[in-house]
Amino acid sequence: MNADDWLRAFAAELYQRRVGGDAARHVVAEAATHLREGGGDPWLVFGSPQAYAAAIVESIGTAPGPRPGPVRLHARGITKRYGRQVVLRDASLTVRAGQIAAVVGANGCGKSTFLRICAGLVSPDAGEVTVSGRLGYCPQQGGTADFLLPDEHFVLVGAGQGVPRGPARQAGRAAARQLGWDAGNAVLARHLSGGTRQKLNLTMSTLAQPDVLLLDEPYQGFDQGSYVDLWDQLTRLRDEGRAIVVVTHLLNQLDRVDVVLDLTPAHQGGRS
Amino acid sequence: MNRLVTVAEMTLRELARRRGVLLLLLLMPLTFWLIRRDSYVGQSVRALLLGISWAVSTAALFATSAARELEPRLRLTGYRPHHLYLGRMLGLWGLGLAISVPFFLLTVVDANNLRYGGIAVAMLCCVAVAAPFGMLIGALLPRELEGTLLLLTVVAMQMLLDPADAGAKLTPFWSSREIATWAVDHTDDGYLTRGSLHGLVVTVLLIVTVAGVFAVRLRRRRHLHHVPIA
């Protein structure tokens, strides 16, 4: 991890720990100046980004986090069978505005199916889902057009909501920048790397300003920096009052979420 | 209206960037034409029409299959099913017309004593029918290989069946063959009327069926309730 990566991870940690925006910017700028003028490995100078962020929080305190708002997504009693195999049994989840929920579980336990049911793309055998407001969905893969440019994807999504082309392009590029990606280059989607393509996928799902955002393992192919950017953006969206559901099998970020739904069947040690 | 036009435009942009596909789309009717050119002008015109039908329906099949994953999420962003299938169909009709123009000029240059208006109407029928036909197969069969094989079967059947046979009227591109007979052999106007009517009816039936399939596939599921934010 070079100095830039360290600073980025540090900024993300501060943000995650709810250090106020101006204070966080000031601390990061100070650390950057120190590294630039003094040189040296940030890990030796400051330690890990997490540890240094914790020390900063202790000394300057944090901004109070927004309280969770009204319920935005309520899924209850979701049961789904494929043939004789029961994939989901009586799964329930409630997510409020300003919350991130993680759907976790072993491979094949129905995480993606649960999300597709919440998005209304698949019908369950039992149960129902109530959504307040607009819904956004980012699939695990696919969901883009091979022979279109990123800008054209933004125009396509924007037209669905009656947004004119220019503003749709600008909004798409701005959302992509939040993920550390310059979407202005004229590269067809099929020529994008796996991680960049997933950023396009993610950008498309946030472009519609959804109140409920459903993300199916959105970090596929992401490098470390992009992964940090993703969680930064999710935290930002949460603080704006969005309800977010993330399907994940990476458990190291569970401390950053508010609700966890474990779909691992009980006999395998699940706690759904 | 803007949604329809945007989907049509994006369909055309996608197809225009598939240069290999475009080349094959042009090559196919040309090959059909060249193979039959030495025998009898009527045969070459009919082969050309069949080539256009096959090319446009194949493009429609692939465009529909390629959009299978994208359409549900476009639906979530505010598109209605008719924006998606009609927009795509408009784009494919545009492509079909663009492909047909050089072949129409080819018949004008290469063959004498034809009713060229009839040739144009026959080509219009080919394009009108082929776009929804390919889309319907693409919507019903999730895998492109299966869809292509079904298309091949239909086109082969169209080629082998005697057009005077009652069963031939059940094939989707019978109209163009009937109109071509009127245009090439200078038969009575009944051929033109029957062919045009057949083309119109088949096109409408296919559009209605495509609408039904898309409406089911992209329907709002009953388990999902949307509540407006207070």
PDB file of N, CA and C in Angstrom, chain A residues 143-239:
ATOM      1  N   GLY A 143     -26.269  -7.306 -16.949  1.00  0.00           N
ATOM      2  CA  GLY A 143     -26.979  -6.069 -16.655  1.00  0.00           C
ATOM      3  C   GLY A 143     -26.427  -4.857 -17.385  1.00  0.00           C
ATOM      4  N   THR A 144     -25.416  -5.068 -18.241  1.00  0.00           N
ATOM      5  CA  THR A 144     -24.921  -3.976 -19.082  1.00  0.00           C
ATOM      6  C   THR A 144     -24.989  -4.442 -20.539  1.00  0.00           C
ATOM      7  N   ALA A 145     -24.822  -3.501 -21.451  1.00  0.00           N
ATOM      8  CA  ALA A 145     -24.878  -3.843 -22.879  1.00  0.00           C
ATOM      9  C   ALA A 145     -23.460  -3.796 -23.439  1.00  0.00           C
ATOM     10  N   ASP A 146     -22.993  -4.895 -23.984  1.00  0.00           N
ATOM     11  CA  ASP A 146     -21.611  -5.031 -24.453  1.00  0.00           C
ATOM     12  C   ASP A 146     -21.193  -3.923 -25.421  1.00  0.00           C
ATOM     13  N   PHE A 147     -22.096  -3.558 -26.312  1.00  0.00           N
ATOM     14  CA  PHE A 147     -21.709  -2.665 -27.411  1.00  0.00           C
ATOM     15  C   PHE A 147     -22.141  -1.216 -27.194  1.00  0.00           C
ATOM     16  N   LEU A 148     -22.391  -0.854 -25.947  1.00  0.00           N
ATOM     17  CA  LEU A 148     -22.695   0.553 -25.650  1.00  0.00           C
ATOM     18  C   LEU A 148     -21.580   1.149 -24.792  1.00  0.00           C
ATOM     19  N   LEU A 149     -21.401   2.470 -24.917  1.00  0.00           N
ATOM     20  CA  LEU A 149     -20.421   3.192 -24.099  1.00  0.00           C
ATOM     21  C   LEU A 149     -21.020   3.450 -22.721  1.00  0.00           C
ATOM     22  N   PRO A 150     -20.193   3.704 -21.713  1.00  0.00           N
ATOM     23  CA  PRO A 150     -20.742   4.040 -20.392  1.00  0.00           C
ATOM     24  C   PRO A 150     -21.733   5.206 -20.462  1.00  0.00           C
ATOM     25  N   ASP A 151     -21.380   6.262 -21.208  1.00  0.00           N
ATOM     26  CA  ASP A 151     -22.282   7.413 -21.327  1.00  0.00           C
ATOM     27  C   ASP A 151     -23.649   6.998 -21.872  1.00  0.00           C
ATOM     28  N   GLU A 152     -23.637   6.071 -22.820  1.00  0.00           N
ATOM     29  CA  GLU A 152     -24.907   5.631 -23.417  1.00  0.00           C
ATOM     30  C   GLU A 152     -25.731   4.834 -22.401  1.00  0.00           C
ATOM     31  N   HIS A 153     -25.046   4.105 -21.540  1.00  0.00           N
ATOM     32  CA  HIS A 153     -25.768   3.426 -20.451  1.00  0.00           C
ATOM     33  C   HIS A 153     -26.458   4.464 -19.552  1.00  0.00           C
ATOM     34  N   PHE A 154     -25.726   5.554 -19.263  1.00  0.00           N
ATOM     35  CA  PHE A 154     -26.300   6.575 -18.379  1.00  0.00           C
ATOM     36  C   PHE A 154     -27.516   7.236 -19.051  1.00  0.00           C
ATOM     37  N   VAL A 155     -27.389   7.475 -20.360  1.00  0.00           N
ATOM     38  CA  VAL A 155     -28.505   8.079 -21.102  1.00  0.00           C
ATOM     39  C   VAL A 155     -29.716   7.147 -21.078  1.00  0.00           C
ATOM     40  N   LEU A 156     -29.447   5.862 -21.264  1.00  0.00           N
ATOM     41  CA  LEU A 156     -30.523   4.862 -21.292  1.00  0.00           C
ATOM     42  C   LEU A 156     -31.248   4.826 -19.951  1.00  0.00           C
ATOM     43  N   VAL A 157     -30.492   4.774 -18.873  1.00  0.00           N
ATOM     44  CA  VAL A 157     -31.099   4.742 -17.535  1.00  0.00           C
ATOM     45  C   VAL A 157     -31.812   6.070 -17.261  1.00  0.00           C
ATOM     46  N   GLY A 158     -31.169   7.169 -17.643  1.00  0.00           N
ATOM     47  CA  GLY A 158     -31.765   8.482 -17.402  1.00  0.00           C
ATOM     48  C   GLY A 158     -33.096   8.647 -18.132  1.00  0.00           C
ATOM     49  N   ALA A 159     -33.160   8.142 -19.372  1.00  0.00           N
ATOM     50  CA  ALA A 159     -34.400   8.289 -20.156  1.00  0.00           C
ATOM     51  C   ALA A 159     -35.560   7.582 -19.463  1.00  0.00           C
ATOM     52  N   GLY A 160     -35.265   6.512 -18.747  1.00  0.00           N
ATOM     53  CA  GLY A 160     -36.314   5.782 -18.019  1.00  0.00           C
ATOM     54  C   GLY A 160     -37.012   6.672 -17.016  1.00  0.00           C
ATOM     55  N   GLN A 161     -36.301   7.676 -16.541  1.00  0.00           N
ATOM     56  CA  GLN A 161     -36.883   8.569 -15.539  1.00  0.00           C
ATOM     57  C   GLN A 161     -37.169   9.948 -16.087  1.00  0.00           C
ATOM     58  N   GLY A 162     -37.028  10.049 -17.401  1.00  0.00           N
ATOM     59  CA  GLY A 162     -37.324  11.334 -18.026  1.00  0.00           C
ATOM     60  C   GLY A 162     -36.214  12.356 -17.841  1.00  0.00           C
ATOM     61  N   VAL A 163     -35.001  11.895 -17.520  1.00  0.00           N
ATOM     62  CA  VAL A 163     -33.875  12.830 -17.364  1.00  0.00           C
ATOM     63  C   VAL A 163     -33.261  13.081 -18.748  1.00  0.00           C
ATOM     64  N   PRO A 164     -33.065  14.331 -19.124  1.00  0.00           N
ATOM     65  CA  PRO A 164     -32.444  14.620 -20.432  1.00  0.00           C
ATOM     66  C   PRO A 164     -31.021  14.053 -20.518  1.00  0.00           C
ATOM     67  N   ARG A 165     -30.526  13.944 -21.743  1.00  0.00           N
ATOM     68  CA  ARG A 165     -29.246  13.261 -21.970  1.00  0.00           C
ATOM     69  C   ARG A 165     -28.070  13.913 -21.239  1.00  0.00           C
ATOM     70  N   GLY A 166     -27.951  15.216 -21.383  1.00  0.00           N
ATOM     71  CA  GLY A 166     -26.800  15.901 -20.787  1.00  0.00           C
ATOM     72  C   GLY A 166     -26.717  15.675 -19.279  1.00  0.00           C
ATOM     73  N   PRO A 167     -27.779  15.997 -18.557  1.00  0.00           N
ATOM     74  CA  PRO A 167     -27.742  15.769 -17.106  1.00  0.00           C
ATOM     75  C   PRO A 167     -27.539  14.294 -16.737  1.00  0.00           C
ATOM     76  N   ALA A 168     -28.094  13.384 -17.538  1.00  0.00           N
ATOM     77  CA  ALA A 168     -27.916  11.948 -17.236  1.00  0.00           C
ATOM     78  C   ALA A 168     -26.445  11.567 -17.352  1.00  0.00           C
ATOM     79  N   ARG A 169     -25.787  12.070 -18.402  1.00  0.00           N
ATOM     80  CA  ARG A 169     -24.353  11.788 -18.586  1.00  0.00           C
ATOM     81  C   ARG A 169     -23.542  12.363 -17.423  1.00  0.00           C
ATOM     82  N   GLN A 170     -23.862  13.608 -17.078  1.00  0.00           N
ATOM     83  CA  GLN A 170     -23.106  14.255 -15.994  1.00  0.00           C
ATOM     84  C   GLN A 170     -23.297  13.522 -14.675  1.00  0.00           C
ATOM     85  N   ALA A 171     -24.544  13.131 -14.409  1.00  0.00           N
ATOM     86  CA  ALA A 171     -24.824  12.426 -13.143  1.00  0.00           C
ATOM     87  C   ALA A 171     -24.093  11.087 -13.117  1.00  0.00           C
ATOM     88  N   GLY A 172     -24.077  10.393 -14.269  1.00  0.00           N
ATOM     89  CA  GLY A 172     -23.400   9.099 -14.344  1.00  0.00           C
ATOM     90  C   GLY A 172     -21.905   9.249 -14.117  1.00  0.00           C
ATOM     91  N   ARG A 173     -21.318  10.252 -14.763  1.00  0.00           N
ATOM     92  CA  ARG A 173     -19.867  10.458 -14.599  1.00  0.00           C
ATOM     93  C   ARG A 173     -19.528  10.841 -13.164  1.00  0.00           C
ATOM     94  N   ALA A 174     -20.393  11.663 -12.567  1.00  0.00           N
ATOM     95  CA  ALA A 174     -20.139  12.085 -11.177  1.00  0.00           C
ATOM     96  C   ALA A 174     -20.217  10.874 -10.242  1.00  0.00           C
ATOM     97  N   ALA A 175     -21.227  10.021 -10.459  1.00  0.00           N
ATOM     98  CA  ALA A 175     -21.369   8.828  -9.602  1.00  0.00           C
ATOM     99  C   ALA A 175     -20.191   7.885  -9.810  1.00  0.00           C
ATOM    100  N   ALA A 176     -19.709   7.799 -11.050  1.00  0.00           N
ATOM    101  CA  ALA A 176     -18.558   6.928 -11.334  1.00  0.00           C
ATOM    102  C   ALA A 176     -17.297   7.451 -10.639  1.00  0.00           C
ATOM    103  N   ARG A 177     -17.168   8.785 -10.613  1.00  0.00           N
ATOM    104  CA  ARG A 177     -15.992   9.375  -9.950  1.00  0.00           C
ATOM    105  C   ARG A 177     -15.940   9.018  -8.474  1.00  0.00           C
ATOM    106  N   GLN A 178     -17.127   8.880  -7.869  1.00  0.00           N
ATOM    107  CA  GLN A 178     -17.163   8.491  -6.445  1.00  0.00           C
ATOM    108  C   GLN A 178     -16.527   7.123  -6.238  1.00  0.00           C
ATOM    109  N   LEU A 179     -16.514   6.325  -7.318  1.00  0.00           N
ATOM    110  CA  LEU A 179     -15.910   4.996  -7.226  1.00  0.00           C
ATOM    111  C   LEU A 179     -14.477   5.000  -7.773  1.00  0.00           C
ATOM    112  N   GLY A 180     -13.951   6.193  -8.020  1.00  0.00           N
ATOM    113  CA  GLY A 180     -12.589   6.308  -8.513  1.00  0.00           C
ATOM    114  C   GLY A 180     -12.447   5.927  -9.977  1.00  0.00           C
ATOM    115  N   TRP A 181     -13.520   6.121 -10.759  1.00  0.00           N
ATOM    116  CA  TRP A 181     -13.494   5.728 -12.175  1.00  0.00           C
ATOM    117  C   TRP A 181     -13.891   6.911 -13.046  1.00  0.00           C
ATOM    118  N   ASP A 182     -13.079   7.193 -14.067  1.00  0.00           N
ATOM    119  CA  ASP A 182     -13.411   8.233 -15.027  1.00  0.00           C
ATOM    120  C   ASP A 182     -14.208   7.582 -16.153  1.00  0.00           C
ATOM    121  N   ALA A 183     -15.520   7.811 -16.149  1.00  0.00           N
ATOM    122  CA  ALA A 183     -16.388   7.138 -17.111  1.00  0.00           C
ATOM    123  C   ALA A 183     -16.513   7.892 -18.429  1.00  0.00           C
ATOM    124  N   GLY A 184     -15.758   8.979 -18.577  1.00  0.00           N
ATOM    125  CA  GLY A 184     -15.900   9.790 -19.783  1.00  0.00           C
ATOM    126  C   GLY A 184     -15.206   9.208 -21.006  1.00  0.00           C
ATOM    127  N   ASN A 185     -14.352   8.204 -20.804  1.00  0.00           N
ATOM    128  CA  ASN A 185     -13.635   7.630 -21.948  1.00  0.00           C
ATOM    129  C   ASN A 185     -14.591   6.826 -22.829  1.00  0.00           C
ATOM    130  N   ALA A 186     -14.351   6.926 -24.137  1.00  0.00           N
ATOM    131  CA  ALA A 186     -15.247   6.227 -25.079  1.00  0.00           C
ATOM    132  C   ALA A 186     -14.791   4.780 -25.251  1.00  0.00           C
ATOM    133  N   VAL A 187     -15.057   3.977 -24.248  1.00  0.00           N
ATOM    134  CA  VAL A 187     -14.696   2.559 -24.300  1.00  0.00           C
ATOM    135  C   VAL A 187     -15.975   1.739 -24.192  1.00  0.00           C
ATOM    136  N   LEU A 188     -16.146   0.815 -25.111  1.00  0.00           N
ATOM    137  CA  LEU A 188     -17.339  -0.033 -25.064  1.00  0.00           C
ATOM    138  C   LEU A 188     -17.333  -0.871 -23.791  1.00  0.00           C
ATOM    139  N   ALA A 189     -18.512  -1.174 -23.297  1.00  0.00           N
ATOM    140  CA  ALA A 189     -18.622  -1.930 -22.039  1.00  0.00           C
ATOM    141  C   ALA A 189     -17.890  -3.264 -22.130  1.00  0.00           C
ATOM    142  N   ARG A 190     -17.876  -3.868 -23.308  1.00  0.00           N
ATOM    143  CA  ARG A 190     -17.253  -5.186 -23.424  1.00  0.00           C
ATOM    144  C   ARG A 190     -15.729  -5.110 -23.319  1.00  0.00           C
ATOM    145  N   HIS A 191     -15.173  -3.909 -23.501  1.00  0.00           N
ATOM    146  CA  HIS A 191     -13.727  -3.760 -23.371  1.00  0.00           C
ATOM    147  C   HIS A 191     -13.299  -3.303 -21.978  1.00  0.00           C
ATOM    148  N   LEU A 192     -14.262  -3.081 -21.094  1.00  0.00           N
ATOM    149  CA  LEU A 192     -13.912  -2.688 -19.729  1.00  0.00           C
ATOM    150  C   LEU A 192     -13.448  -3.922 -18.957  1.00  0.00           C
ATOM    151  N   SER A 193     -12.550  -3.703 -17.997  1.00  0.00           N
ATOM    152  CA  SER A 193     -12.129  -4.829 -17.154  1.00  0.00           C
ATOM    153  C   SER A 193     -13.318  -5.252 -16.283  1.00  0.00           C
ATOM    154  N   GLY A 194     -13.195  -6.423 -15.688  1.00  0.00           N
ATOM    155  CA  GLY A 194     -14.299  -6.936 -14.870  1.00  0.00           C
ATOM    156  C   GLY A 194     -14.687  -5.973 -13.763  1.00  0.00           C
ATOM    157  N   GLY A 195     -13.673  -5.412 -13.081  1.00  0.00           N
ATOM    158  CA  GLY A 195     -13.956  -4.501 -11.974  1.00  0.00           C
ATOM    159  C   GLY A 195     -14.592  -3.211 -12.454  1.00  0.00           C
ATOM    160  N   THR A 196     -14.085  -2.668 -13.569  1.00  0.00           N
ATOM    161  CA  THR A 196     -14.635  -1.411 -14.096  1.00  0.00           C
ATOM    162  C   THR A 196     -16.061  -1.626 -14.603  1.00  0.00           C
ATOM    163  N   ARG A 197     -16.265  -2.767 -15.174  1.00  0.00           N
ATOM    164  CA  ARG A 197     -17.608  -3.078 -15.656  1.00  0.00           C
ATOM    165  C   ARG A 197     -18.588  -3.146 -14.484  1.00  0.00           C
ATOM    166  N   GLN A 198     -18.090  -3.670 -13.376  1.00  0.00           N
ATOM    167  CA  GLN A 198     -18.951  -3.738 -12.199  1.00  0.00           C
ATOM    168  C   GLN A 198     -19.210  -2.340 -11.647  1.00  0.00           C
ATOM    169  N   LYS A 199     -18.217  -1.443 -11.824  1.00  0.00           N
ATOM    170  CA  LYS A 199     -18.444  -0.048 -11.413  1.00  0.00           C
ATOM    171  C   LYS A 199     -19.541   0.589 -12.266  1.00  0.00           C
ATOM    172  N   LEU A 200     -19.534   0.239 -13.556  1.00  0.00           N
ATOM    173  CA  LEU A 200     -20.600   0.735 -14.443  1.00  0.00           C
ATOM    174  C   LEU A 200     -21.958   0.219 -13.957  1.00  0.00           C
ATOM    175  N   ASN A 201     -21.959  -1.063 -13.621  1.00  0.00           N
ATOM    176  CA  ASN A 201     -23.175  -1.693 -13.111  1.00  0.00           C
ATOM    177  C   ASN A 201     -23.687  -0.970 -11.870  1.00  0.00           C
ATOM    178  N   LEU A 202     -22.756  -0.692 -10.982  1.00  0.00           N
ATOM    179  CA  LEU A 202     -23.093  -0.044  -9.715  1.00  0.00           C
ATOM    180  C   LEU A 202     -23.563   1.387  -9.956  1.00  0.00           C
ATOM    181  N   THR A 203     -22.856   2.080 -10.852  1.00  0.00           N
ATOM    182  CA  THR A 203     -23.234   3.460 -11.167  1.00  0.00           C
ATOM    183  C   THR A 203     -24.645   3.516 -11.734  1.00  0.00           C
ATOM    184  N   MET A 204     -24.959   2.561 -12.609  1.00  0.00           N
ATOM    185  CA  MET A 204     -26.313   2.530 -13.189  1.00  0.00           C
ATOM    186  C   MET A 204     -27.378   2.375 -12.105  1.00  0.00           C
ATOM    187  N   SER A 205     -27.062   1.577 -11.088  1.00  0.00           N
ATOM    188  CA  SER A 205     -28.083   1.316 -10.059  1.00  0.00           C
ATOM    189  C   SER A 205     -28.267   2.520  -9.135  1.00  0.00           C
ATOM    190  N   THR A 206     -27.223   3.347  -8.983  1.00  0.00           N
ATOM    191  CA  THR A 206     -27.373   4.512  -8.092  1.00  0.00           C
ATOM    192  C   THR A 206     -27.842   5.753  -8.847  1.00  0.00           C
ATOM    193  N   LEU A 207     -27.765   5.684 -10.174  1.00  0.00           N
ATOM    194  CA  LEU A 207     -28.079   6.849 -11.006  1.00  0.00           C
ATOM    195  C   LEU A 207     -29.529   7.304 -10.844  1.00  0.00           C
ATOM    196  N   ALA A 208     -30.404   6.340 -10.588  1.00  0.00           N
ATOM    197  CA  ALA A 208     -31.831   6.665 -10.512  1.00  0.00           C
ATOM    198  C   ALA A 208     -32.201   7.238  -9.141  1.00  0.00           C
ATOM    199  N   GLN A 209     -31.197   7.550  -8.306  1.00  0.00           N
ATOM    200  CA  GLN A 209     -31.450   8.076  -6.961  1.00  0.00           C
ATOM    201  C   GLN A 209     -32.447   7.201  -6.201  1.00  0.00           C
ATOM    202  N   PRO A 210     -32.146   5.914  -6.084  1.00  0.00           N
ATOM    203  CA  PRO A 210     -33.134   5.032  -5.448  1.00  0.00           C
ATOM    204  C   PRO A 210     -33.213   5.261  -3.934  1.00  0.00           C
ATOM    205  N   ASP A 211     -34.393   5.021  -3.385  1.00  0.00           N
ATOM    206  CA  ASP A 211     -34.547   5.089  -1.925  1.00  0.00           C
ATOM    207  C   ASP A 211     -34.109   3.769  -1.299  1.00  0.00           C
ATOM    208  N   VAL A 212     -34.266   2.688  -2.061  1.00  0.00           N
ATOM    209  CA  VAL A 212     -33.826   1.371  -1.612  1.00  0.00           C
ATOM    210  C   VAL A 212     -32.860   0.827  -2.663  1.00  0.00           C
ATOM    211  N   LEU A 213     -31.652   0.511  -2.231  1.00  0.00           N
ATOM    212  CA  LEU A 213     -30.625   0.062  -3.179  1.00  0.00           C
ATOM    213  C   LEU A 213     -30.250  -1.383  -2.863  1.00  0.00           C
ATOM    214  N   LEU A 214     -30.422  -2.258  -3.849  1.00  0.00           N
ATOM    215  CA  LEU A 214     -30.136  -3.680  -3.659  1.00  0.00           C
ATOM    216  C   LEU A 214     -28.884  -4.028  -4.464  1.00  0.00           C
ATOM    217  N   LEU A 215     -27.856  -4.491  -3.796  1.00  0.00           N
ATOM    218  CA  LEU A 215     -26.568  -4.748  -4.454  1.00  0.00           C
ATOM    219  C   LEU A 215     -26.169  -6.204  -4.258  1.00  0.00           C
ATOM    220  N   ASP A 216     -25.978  -6.895  -5.371  1.00  0.00           N
ATOM    221  CA  ASP A 216     -25.625  -8.308  -5.299  1.00  0.00           C
ATOM    222  C   ASP A 216     -24.112  -8.465  -5.516  1.00  0.00           C
ATOM    223  N   GLU A 217     -23.383  -8.604  -4.442  1.00  0.00           N
ATOM    224  CA  GLU A 217     -21.913  -8.700  -4.493  1.00  0.00           C
ATOM    225  C   GLU A 217     -21.332  -7.682  -5.482  1.00  0.00           C
ATOM    226  N   PRO A 218     -21.489  -6.399  -5.178  1.00  0.00           N
ATOM    227  CA  PRO A 218     -21.142  -5.364  -6.166  1.00  0.00           C
ATOM    228  C   PRO A 218     -19.650  -5.168  -6.359  1.00  0.00           C
ATOM    229  N   TYR A 219     -18.837  -5.811  -5.545  1.00  0.00           N
ATOM    230  CA  TYR A 219     -17.387  -5.538  -5.579  1.00  0.00           C
ATOM    231  C   TYR A 219     -16.630  -6.554  -6.410  1.00  0.00           C
ATOM    232  N   GLN A 220     -17.315  -7.364  -7.214  1.00  0.00           N
ATOM    233  CA  GLN A 220     -16.642  -8.391  -8.016  1.00  0.00           C
ATOM    234  C   GLN A 220     -15.568  -7.751  -8.898  1.00  0.00           C
ATOM    235  N   GLY A 221     -14.333  -8.200  -8.758  1.00  0.00           N
ATOM    236  CA  GLY A 221     -13.249  -7.694  -9.599  1.00  0.00           C
ATOM    237  C   GLY A 221     -12.642  -6.393  -9.108  1.00  0.00           C
ATOM    238  N   PHE A 222     -13.101  -5.874  -7.971  1.00  0.00           N
ATOM    239  CA  PHE A 222     -12.567  -4.604  -7.468  1.00  0.00           C
ATOM    240  C   PHE A 222     -11.172  -4.819  -6.873  1.00  0.00           C
ATOM    241  N   ASP A 223     -10.303  -3.812  -7.076  1.00  0.00           N
ATOM    242  CA  ASP A 223      -9.037  -3.830  -6.344  1.00  0.00           C
ATOM    243  C   ASP A 223      -9.292  -3.210  -4.963  1.00  0.00           C
ATOM    244  N   GLN A 224      -8.236  -3.174  -4.132  1.00  0.00           N
ATOM    245  CA  GLN A 224      -8.408  -2.728  -2.747  1.00  0.00           C
ATOM    246  C   GLN A 224      -8.954  -1.302  -2.684  1.00  0.00           C
ATOM    247  N   GLY A 225      -8.370  -0.401  -3.522  1.00  0.00           N
ATOM    248  CA  GLY A 225      -8.795   0.997  -3.505  1.00  0.00           C
ATOM    249  C   GLY A 225     -10.264   1.145  -3.878  1.00  0.00           C
ATOM    250  N   SER A 226     -10.680   0.400  -4.915  1.00  0.00           N
ATOM    251  CA  SER A 226     -12.075   0.478  -5.367  1.00  0.00           C
ATOM    252  C   SER A 226     -13.004  -0.059  -4.292  1.00  0.00           C
ATOM    253  N   TYR A 227     -12.538  -1.095  -3.611  1.00  0.00           N
ATOM    254  CA  TYR A 227     -13.345  -1.693  -2.556  1.00  0.00           C
ATOM    255  C   TYR A 227     -13.589  -0.679  -1.441  1.00  0.00           C
ATOM    256  N   VAL A 228     -12.524   0.072  -1.100  1.00  0.00           N
ATOM    257  CA  VAL A 228     -12.655   1.108  -0.069  1.00  0.00           C
ATOM    258  C   VAL A 228     -13.601   2.205  -0.572  1.00  0.00           C
ATOM    259  N   ASP A 229     -13.430   2.601  -1.857  1.00  0.00           N
ATOM    260  CA  ASP A 229     -14.317   3.623  -2.436  1.00  0.00           C
ATOM    261  C   ASP A 229     -15.774   3.188  -2.383  1.00  0.00           C
ATOM    262  N   LEU A 230     -15.994   1.889  -2.652  1.00  0.00           N
ATOM    263  CA  LEU A 230     -17.366   1.373  -2.646  1.00  0.00           C
ATOM    264  C   LEU A 230     -17.989   1.560  -1.262  1.00  0.00           C
ATOM    265  N   TRP A 231     -17.255   1.147  -0.236  1.00  0.00           N
ATOM    266  CA  TRP A 231     -17.824   1.268   1.116  1.00  0.00           C
ATOM    267  C   TRP A 231     -17.966   2.721   1.527  1.00  0.00           C
ATOM    268  N   ASP A 232     -17.055   3.568   1.045  1.00  0.00           N
ATOM    269  CA  ASP A 232     -17.227   5.010   1.280  1.00  0.00           C
ATOM    270  C   ASP A 232     -18.550   5.487   0.697  1.00  0.00           C
ATOM    271  N   GLN A 233     -18.779   5.056  -0.532  1.00  0.00           N
ATOM    272  CA  GLN A 233     -19.992   5.530  -1.201  1.00  0.00           C
ATOM    273  C   GLN A 233     -21.246   4.973  -0.531  1.00  0.00           C
ATOM    274  N   LEU A 234     -21.179   3.704  -0.129  1.00  0.00           N
ATOM    275  CA  LEU A 234     -22.341   3.115   0.552  1.00  0.00           C
ATOM    276  C   LEU A 234     -22.621   3.858   1.858  1.00  0.00           C
ATOM    277  N   THR A 235     -21.550   4.189   2.569  1.00  0.00           N
ATOM    278  CA  THR A 235     -21.728   4.921   3.827  1.00  0.00           C
ATOM    279  C   THR A 235     -22.336   6.295   3.557  1.00  0.00           C
ATOM    280  N   ARG A 236     -21.853   6.921   2.460  1.00  0.00           N
ATOM    281  CA  ARG A 236     -22.378   8.237   2.103  1.00  0.00           C
ATOM    282  C   ARG A 236     -23.870   8.147   1.763  1.00  0.00           C
ATOM    283  N   LEU A 237     -24.212   7.123   0.980  1.00  0.00           N
ATOM    284  CA  LEU A 237     -25.619   6.946   0.597  1.00  0.00           C
ATOM    285  C   LEU A 237     -26.474   6.664   1.822  1.00  0.00           C
ATOM    286  N   ARG A 238     -25.931   5.866   2.730  1.00  0.00           N
ATOM    287  CA  ARG A 238     -26.678   5.588   3.966  1.00  0.00           C
ATOM    288  C   ARG A 238     -26.934   6.888   4.727  1.00  0.00           C
ATOM    289  N   ASP A 239     -25.884   7.718   4.820  1.00  0.00           N
ATOM    290  CA  ASP A 239     -26.035   8.958   5.573  1.00  0.00           C
ATOM    291  C   ASP A 239     -26.982   9.935   4.884  1.00  0.00           C
TER     292      ASP A 239
END
